[in-house]
Tab-separated table of C-alpha atoms in Angstrom:
chain	number	residue	atom	x	y	z
A	1	MET	CA	101.796	130.422	117.737
A	2	GLY	CA	105.518	131.176	117.861
A	3	THR	CA	108.573	130.108	119.802
A	4	LEU	CA	110.092	132.549	122.276
A	5	LEU	CA	113.747	132.066	123.175
A	6	ILE	CA	114.156	133.579	126.639
A	7	THR	CA	117.751	133.859	127.832
A	8	GLY	CA	118.349	134.285	131.551
A	9	GLY	CA	114.937	132.745	132.094
A	10	ALA	CA	115.823	131.178	135.455
A	11	GLY	CA	116.665	134.547	136.955
A	12	PHE	CA	114.534	137.138	138.692
A	13	ILE	CA	112.820	138.969	135.827
A	14	GLY	CA	113.237	136.105	133.382
A	15	SER	CA	111.308	133.609	135.490
A	16	ASN	CA	108.453	136.075	135.982
A	17	LEU	CA	108.434	136.693	132.236
A	18	VAL	CA	108.158	132.958	131.623
A	19	ARG	CA	105.075	132.795	133.837
A	20	HIS	CA	103.571	135.841	132.170
A	21	ALA	CA	104.120	134.373	128.705
A	22	LEU	CA	102.595	131.070	129.757
A	23	LYS	CA	99.466	132.817	130.974
A	24	HIS	CA	99.037	135.411	128.241
A	25	THR	CA	100.331	133.751	125.055
A	26	ALA	CA	100.065	130.426	123.278
A	27	ASP	CA	103.767	130.427	122.360
A	28	ARG	CA	106.336	127.735	123.031
A	29	LEU	CA	108.979	128.921	125.483
A	30	VAL	CA	112.605	127.863	125.230
A	31	VAL	CA	114.364	128.959	128.409
A	32	VAL	CA	118.157	129.230	128.276
A	33	ASP	CA	120.136	129.879	131.445
A	34	LYS	CA	123.701	129.224	132.584
A	35	LEU	CA	122.449	128.793	136.181
A	36	THR	CA	124.998	131.001	137.886
A	37	TYR	CA	124.476	132.167	141.471
A	38	ALA	CA	121.450	134.302	140.482
A	39	GLY	CA	119.750	131.714	138.259
A	40	ASN	CA	117.863	128.918	139.947
A	41	LEU	CA	115.430	126.316	138.635
A	42	LEU	CA	113.356	126.840	141.789
A	43	ASN	CA	112.399	130.192	140.263
A	44	LEU	CA	110.658	128.212	137.516
A	45	ASP	CA	108.874	125.842	139.864
A	46	GLY	CA	105.577	124.872	138.262
A	47	ALA	CA	106.356	126.569	134.951
A	48	LEU	CA	108.662	123.736	133.925
A	49	ASP	CA	105.734	121.322	134.247
A	50	SER	CA	104.132	122.869	131.183
A	51	SER	CA	104.513	121.003	127.904
A	52	ARG	CA	105.091	124.418	126.275
A	53	VAL	CA	108.316	125.044	128.208
A	54	ARG	CA	111.719	123.585	127.465
A	55	PHE	CA	114.727	124.422	129.654
A	56	LEU	CA	118.278	124.325	128.304
A	57	ARG	CA	121.314	124.922	130.478
A	58	ALA	CA	123.714	126.839	128.263
A	59	ASP	CA	125.972	129.896	128.133
A	60	ILE	CA	124.936	132.648	125.695
A	61	ALA	CA	128.645	133.325	125.085
A	62	ASP	CA	129.069	129.802	123.650
A	63	PRO	CA	128.582	130.118	119.869
A	64	VAL	CA	128.344	126.357	119.316
A	65	ALA	CA	125.593	126.001	121.915
A	66	MET	CA	123.667	129.014	120.633
A	67	THR	CA	123.875	127.850	117.001
A	68	ARG	CA	122.473	124.490	118.072
A	69	VAL	CA	119.647	126.119	120.062
A	70	PHE	CA	118.570	128.290	117.128
A	71	ALA	CA	118.772	125.403	114.672
A	72	GLU	CA	116.773	123.015	116.849
A	73	GLU	CA	114.188	125.413	118.273
A	74	GLN	CA	113.623	127.812	115.336
A	75	PRO	CA	112.689	130.827	117.507
A	76	THR	CA	110.361	133.500	116.190
A	77	ALA	CA	111.677	135.974	118.777
A	78	VAL	CA	114.595	136.297	121.186
A	79	LEU	CA	114.213	137.988	124.570
A	80	ASN	CA	117.702	138.513	125.970
A	81	LEU	CA	117.586	138.881	129.733
A	82	ALA	CA	120.807	136.974	130.449
A	83	ALA	CA	123.238	139.325	132.177
A	84	GLU	CA	125.525	139.955	135.101
A	85	THR	CA	123.793	142.844	136.847
A	86	HIS	CA	125.267	143.801	140.231
A	87	VAL	CA	127.379	146.979	140.311
A	88	ASP	CA	129.429	145.974	143.364
A	89	ARG	CA	130.262	142.589	141.852
A	90	SER	CA	131.376	144.300	138.641
A	91	ILE	CA	133.793	146.457	140.644
A	92	ASP	CA	135.251	143.430	142.438
A	93	SER	CA	135.414	141.219	139.316
A	94	PRO	CA	134.611	142.857	135.952
A	95	ALA	CA	135.621	139.923	133.707
A	96	PRO	CA	132.306	137.983	133.982
A	97	PHE	CA	130.426	141.173	133.045
A	98	VAL	CA	132.487	141.598	129.892
A	99	GLU	CA	132.070	137.927	128.997
A	100	THR	CA	128.309	137.674	129.531
A	101	ASN	CA	127.053	141.166	128.797
A	102	ILE	CA	129.289	142.017	125.842
A	103	VAL	CA	130.558	138.743	124.368
A	104	GLY	CA	127.305	136.923	125.145
A	105	THR	CA	125.196	139.602	123.489
A	106	PHE	CA	127.491	139.578	120.454
A	107	VAL	CA	127.192	135.799	120.119
A	108	LEU	CA	123.391	135.998	120.330
A	109	LEU	CA	123.250	138.785	117.765
A	110	GLU	CA	125.542	137.032	115.332
A	111	THR	CA	123.713	133.733	115.737
A	112	ALA	CA	120.382	135.497	115.234
A	113	ARG	CA	121.691	137.320	112.159
A	114	GLN	CA	122.801	134.095	110.512
A	115	PHE	CA	119.583	132.342	111.492
A	116	VAL	CA	117.328	135.103	110.188
A	117	SER	CA	119.195	135.249	106.868
A	118	GLY	CA	117.972	131.724	106.127
A	119	LEU	CA	114.309	132.404	106.856
A	120	LYS	CA	111.555	133.063	104.354
A	121	ALA	CA	110.747	136.734	103.788
A	122	ALA	CA	107.595	136.724	105.932
A	123	ASP	CA	109.372	135.010	108.824
A	124	ARG	CA	112.285	137.460	108.588
A	125	GLU	CA	109.825	140.323	108.762
A	126	ALA	CA	108.095	138.918	111.843
A	127	PHE	CA	111.285	138.054	113.783
A	128	ARG	CA	112.270	140.269	116.748
A	129	PHE	CA	115.320	140.482	119.028
A	130	LEU	CA	114.515	142.164	122.351
A	131	HIS	CA	117.557	143.241	124.372
A	132	VAL	CA	116.836	144.084	128.006
A	133	SER	CA	119.259	146.750	129.194
A	134	THR	CA	119.346	149.240	132.073
A	135	ASP	CA	119.187	152.951	132.816
A	136	GLU	CA	122.663	152.572	134.362
A	137	VAL	CA	124.071	153.167	130.861
A	138	TYR	CA	123.114	156.848	131.249
A	139	GLY	CA	125.341	157.336	134.275
A	140	THR	CA	124.527	159.120	137.517
A	141	LEU	CA	121.358	161.153	137.928
A	142	GLY	CA	121.546	164.358	139.971
A	143	PRO	CA	119.172	165.332	142.777
A	144	SER	CA	116.450	166.068	140.229
A	145	GLY	CA	115.461	165.265	136.669
A	146	LEU	CA	115.158	161.971	134.861
A	147	PHE	CA	116.678	159.936	132.058
A	148	SER	CA	115.162	159.595	128.602
A	149	GLU	CA	116.069	157.692	125.462
A	150	GLU	CA	117.836	160.848	124.268
A	151	THR	CA	120.105	161.035	127.345
A	152	PRO	CA	123.778	160.628	126.349
A	153	TYR	CA	125.446	157.408	127.449
A	154	ALA	CA	127.813	157.962	130.401
A	155	PRO	CA	128.320	154.610	132.195
A	156	SER	CA	130.203	154.900	135.484
A	157	SER	CA	130.815	151.272	136.512
A	158	PRO	CA	132.091	148.149	134.753
A	159	TYR	CA	128.534	146.792	134.861
A	160	ALA	CA	127.076	149.891	133.238
A	161	ALA	CA	129.876	150.019	130.673
A	162	SER	CA	129.295	146.382	129.718
A	163	LYS	CA	125.572	146.994	129.213
A	164	ALA	CA	126.246	150.177	127.243
A	165	SER	CA	128.619	148.214	125.007
A	166	ALA	CA	125.933	145.604	124.452
A	167	ASP	CA	123.389	148.313	123.572
A	168	HIS	CA	125.749	149.713	120.945
A	169	LEU	CA	126.225	146.261	119.437
A	170	VAL	CA	122.465	145.744	119.259
A	171	ARG	CA	121.964	149.090	117.514
A	172	ALA	CA	124.853	148.325	115.144
A	173	TYR	CA	123.260	145.026	114.113
A	174	PHE	CA	120.088	146.904	113.224
A	175	HIS	CA	121.793	149.630	111.210
A	176	THR	CA	124.394	147.354	109.572
A	177	TYR	CA	122.476	144.141	108.985
A	178	GLY	CA	118.837	145.133	109.357
A	179	LEU	CA	118.286	142.733	112.273
A	180	PRO	CA	114.923	143.781	113.803
A	181	VAL	CA	115.838	144.727	117.371
A	182	LEU	CA	114.286	146.413	120.396
A	183	ILE	CA	116.112	147.768	123.459
A	184	THR	CA	114.627	148.538	126.868
A	185	ASN	CA	116.468	150.687	129.432
A	186	CYS	CA	114.381	150.250	132.561
A	187	SER	CA	115.167	151.482	136.058
A	188	ASN	CA	115.601	149.343	139.172
A	189	ASN	CA	113.168	146.448	139.521
A	190	TYR	CA	111.985	144.454	142.502
A	191	GLY	CA	109.624	141.545	142.946
A	192	PRO	CA	109.319	137.773	143.458
A	193	HIS	CA	112.472	135.641	143.079
A	194	GLN	CA	114.908	138.582	143.198
A	195	PHE	CA	118.357	137.589	144.478
A	196	PRO	CA	118.825	139.120	147.964
A	197	GLU	CA	122.019	141.036	147.162
A	198	LYS	CA	119.768	143.751	145.681
A	199	LEU	CA	118.739	146.626	147.956
A	200	VAL	CA	114.975	146.044	148.362
A	201	PRO	CA	115.054	142.312	149.234
A	202	LEU	CA	118.263	142.766	151.257
A	203	THR	CA	116.709	145.538	153.333
A	204	ILE	CA	113.536	143.524	153.919
A	205	LEU	CA	115.461	140.406	154.978
A	206	ASN	CA	117.749	142.409	157.275
A	207	ALA	CA	114.753	144.108	158.879
A	208	VAL	CA	112.994	140.785	159.469
A	209	GLU	CA	116.144	139.326	161.037
A	210	GLY	CA	116.890	142.431	163.128
A	211	ARG	CA	120.144	143.232	161.349
A	212	PRO	CA	121.428	146.704	160.366
A	213	LEU	CA	119.929	148.172	157.200
A	214	PRO	CA	122.538	148.915	154.510
A	215	ILE	CA	122.920	152.494	153.271
A	216	TYR	CA	124.886	153.221	150.124
A	217	GLY	CA	127.331	156.129	150.555
A	218	ASP	CA	125.854	158.897	152.669
A	219	GLY	CA	122.249	157.964	151.883
A	220	GLY	CA	121.735	160.912	149.563
A	221	ASN	CA	121.505	158.967	146.312
A	222	VAL	CA	118.262	159.199	144.346
A	223	ARG	CA	116.830	155.946	142.964
A	224	ASP	CA	113.739	154.916	141.074
A	225	TRP	CA	112.086	151.493	141.267
A	226	CYS	CA	109.293	149.729	139.499
A	227	SER	CA	107.623	146.530	140.581
A	228	ASP	CA	108.167	143.504	138.362
A	229	LEU	CA	105.227	143.727	135.985
A	230	TRP	CA	105.346	139.978	135.326
A	231	ALA	CA	104.710	138.999	138.923
A	232	PRO	CA	102.011	136.332	139.289
A	233	ASP	CA	98.496	137.749	139.360
A	234	LYS	CA	96.657	137.661	142.663
A	235	ASP	CA	93.605	135.612	141.779
């Protein structure tokens, strides 16, 4: 049994991940979230009743708070889902994206590096740092084709640029310090607890309420979605 440190765990994907981990592992779960507009403890309703879950309200960009979390909780893995994620918000106000996505990721990496350096050899070998990124770092896809892990980075919004910067930091900590890291660059997600500024829940809510359905640009953009794989099972 290990201890999973899940940042952004009160958000959309994070809260579903918490439920998935509760059902499919025996690990302790330490959930860290700043509780901004997109993070809500209601997303963790029921999960917080488990004796295996501890919630901590903290900012991943706060090095003092993160050092304390690592020292007290002794995580065996970090799953970094904490991020500002909305393209339009990043255009209106890019500063929070730089602070959370770049500075926050750096603080987590540096805290993890120092923490891992003090572990026994076997524990260092078993430790993992999972950074959840986005396919937005690859830029704009044309009318056909698809992205791959070999696609050159070409971010085209402050959000995408902040996530690309974080990806580069994560890779640098592997190559420079040997920190065992993983990066995922998934496409658009939808599912339970998603904040309704995103297209799928926004369109559904507008349709239910009889309001106009939003169309980005001229409607010709190509997008790819996948359902949140950590959604509660239908028993």
